[in-house]
């Protein structure tokens, strides 16, 4: 409700003018209104002044432009001559219009000295009298005037035209209408008004902001409200649990609330005293009298700890002095200390989870545990693991009888008497370690000199430990998934505080996290060992001794696990040899098993003596079938099959599929010196010539095995005796730091060094130069140096298709065997050849060819152009024939058939004493 004064004011006659606007408003409101009025007046004056100035400038500029245009036209060549011509309008009107349009004036009028128009923008007005004063122009002057002509009010300039003698022969007038000048000004008016509006808005906005700030500072409160607010603030100041001290610029205490008096034990009459008279200690006196900024400074005050903050008040134009606040931090410091300890331990556990288990190596994982715990938790750490764990196995039984070995030692000093790494650890039944192994919980020995059960275990060594300064121990077992792996010992020495009960949980947590990583590494070690053992068992244990080649090999599994790299050297009939290198995609047991299946398949296909391209075709088909999950017979199909089994994860599937394999297969014939090669997605072989030249012969590329779609093509290479064939897998020439091309060039350089090296030396030099520090893939390397059988070890005869010719061949064979010193084999050899030649004559086709090869066995070969292979059968007692191949099988150690492009070859081998190959 309105008071009496307000009611009287409402009955007063309304005031006028500025007083009406200011009446009843606060100081901030009055200042705002006055500033708005001032801004409006200034903006209005600016707009008027701009309009007047724009009008004046526009007229002045129009006059200047008219003079310029008229002068230019009057001085133009031919204007004076046109005025004296019989028809001045015809000559001048077009030029005047063109000049008018280009110059932007409204008209260009040419008159004679009498004022008659010769040109005009409106042609109908030509010939009429000129509107304006031409007198000054007739006297040679340039005149600018404002007149009302035929186009309306306008501004024009009159310029005389002189002939060659300087006589005025006419007048040129050019000008612009007033309407056009006003249009320019009118066009500028919105811009001027808009600018004025923006300026007024900005000024009013600034005025409003200033008024708002003034209103905030005063709060819009009257004396009563201000008094009430002061009383409230004073009550709060004395009720808070934080001490407040206010000093003036001279260092006198102006105000101290109740909490400040209690914390500092100030006297009752302390206000008005200097800081030095308050009886404070030296540190508090220094901080409070300095007047500088202090943040969270800790002050001792008797049995309490106080946190002091001090801020000067003369910043931002305030009065000189300072304000200090105090709070009791005695209990907070104790809590913060415990919180800091907990935070430090959590940080240690987090760092341990990151730092432990970075590799899948059991020993390295134990070393990481020892490294992370020193010196943040212990001064020394020793890690002992059960012997089977180091080999990827599980301990036979938990308990103190487990044989352990020290695998990691770390400390603040490098020479603790705790036993070196690799030292066997014997646990006494009464020791703390034994108690921890039995219970599976960490055991604390806070004071080793006072622990008889610890000292009973190796007293001499324990005495050295105590004299070294080690005084406290925690033994924490390493156990994961119910498997006891070993023990970690945390030791403290010298100035470090002994372990307490709170440290047990941290030790157990560190041990638990490390145990999981060690167990993962153990399981990986076991699987890796199993895979490596499987793969090595599937690879050749030694190479066969052959006269055709001198071979050496290297196989290195990857650090992360074995894969499917493999190689083989196989003896073929006819003293030939097969060299094969392959790589199965993937790692682990599956890749190793797949490699074994492929190697077995190669052995089987080699027994058929297939050419390289046909052998790869059979392998490709085999791998393609491997990729298909096994299917149950239709009669036994489950009407509700297990989806896991259907996907290959259950009993009905293999659990994994082969995604491809590469292979390079080569057959070398030492008789002809020809090597036949074919590849399926594999890298090119390297051939080192006897002179040291290295080349990678081009072989037709085909997709890896199992992908299908393209045929395989074999290529024949003639290799001089002493050439070296180098087969390898991609792990040798490719890794994350070099691509295949770079690796092949590096291999070329190594092979080109020191010509004449043997295969063993080449293998050693290649691996020394190219083996990565951390192989990511298996490496298989096979090096074979070729030999050529001497001509005196091969004998050949062409046989006519007549059975009567067999006896002559037998005689020639007997003489050749005698020359080789093999007379004891003459009977069986003649018998074998008789049967084979007779079969070729009877069932084959000419030409028929016989070849004897003296190698590590005596090889008899009979070839013909027929494609039908004989087969062994057992004749009845009443049969007159059918026993030929049976006799061959009985007398020969091995026999068989192989097909060639010209037909087939039936061969038989007879064992003989080893023959030393020629040097």
mmCIF file of N, CA and C in Angstrom, residues 222-232:
data_model
loop_
_atom_site.group_PDB
_atom_site.id
_atom_site.type_symbol
_atom_site.label_atom_id
_atom_site.label_comp_id
_atom_site.label_asym_id
_atom_site.label_seq_id
_atom_site.Cartn_x
_atom_site.Cartn_y
_atom_site.Cartn_z
ATOM 1 N N UNK A 222 17.809 0.785 0.427
ATOM 2 C CA UNK A 222 17.789 1.991 1.251
ATOM 3 C C UNK A 222 18.604 1.791 2.515
ATOM 4 N N UNK A 223 18.646 2.809 3.390
ATOM 5 C CA UNK A 223 19.449 2.700 4.623
ATOM 6 C C UNK A 223 19.016 1.547 5.513
ATOM 7 N N UNK A 224 17.716 1.311 5.603
ATOM 8 C CA UNK A 224 17.237 0.234 6.463
ATOM 9 C C UNK A 224 17.733 -1.122 5.977
ATOM 10 N N UNK A 225 17.591 -1.299 4.671
ATOM 11 C CA UNK A 225 18.036 -2.589 4.124
ATOM 12 C C UNK A 225 19.547 -2.739 4.264
ATOM 13 N N UNK A 226 20.304 -1.665 4.037
ATOM 14 C CA UNK A 226 21.759 -1.753 4.175
ATOM 15 C C UNK A 226 22.143 -2.086 5.620
ATOM 16 N N UNK A 227 21.450 -1.515 6.580
ATOM 17 C CA UNK A 227 21.749 -1.794 7.980
ATOM 18 C C UNK A 227 21.463 -3.247 8.320
ATOM 19 N N UNK A 228 20.327 -3.732 7.815
ATOM 20 C CA UNK A 228 19.976 -5.126 8.083
ATOM 21 C C UNK A 228 21.004 -6.081 7.457
ATOM 22 N N UNK A 229 21.445 -5.728 6.242
ATOM 23 C CA UNK A 229 22.439 -6.578 5.580
ATOM 24 C C UNK A 229 23.747 -6.594 6.362
ATOM 25 N N UNK A 230 24.184 -5.456 6.878
ATOM 26 C CA UNK A 230 25.414 -5.396 7.658
ATOM 27 C C UNK A 230 25.306 -6.283 8.899
ATOM 28 N N UNK A 231 24.155 -6.232 9.577
ATOM 29 C CA UNK A 231 23.965 -7.046 10.767
ATOM 30 C C UNK A 231 24.032 -8.533 10.449
ATOM 31 N N UNK A 232 23.444 -8.925 9.320
ATOM 32 C CA UNK A 232 23.505 -10.330 8.923
ATOM 33 C C UNK A 232 24.938 -10.763 8.636
#
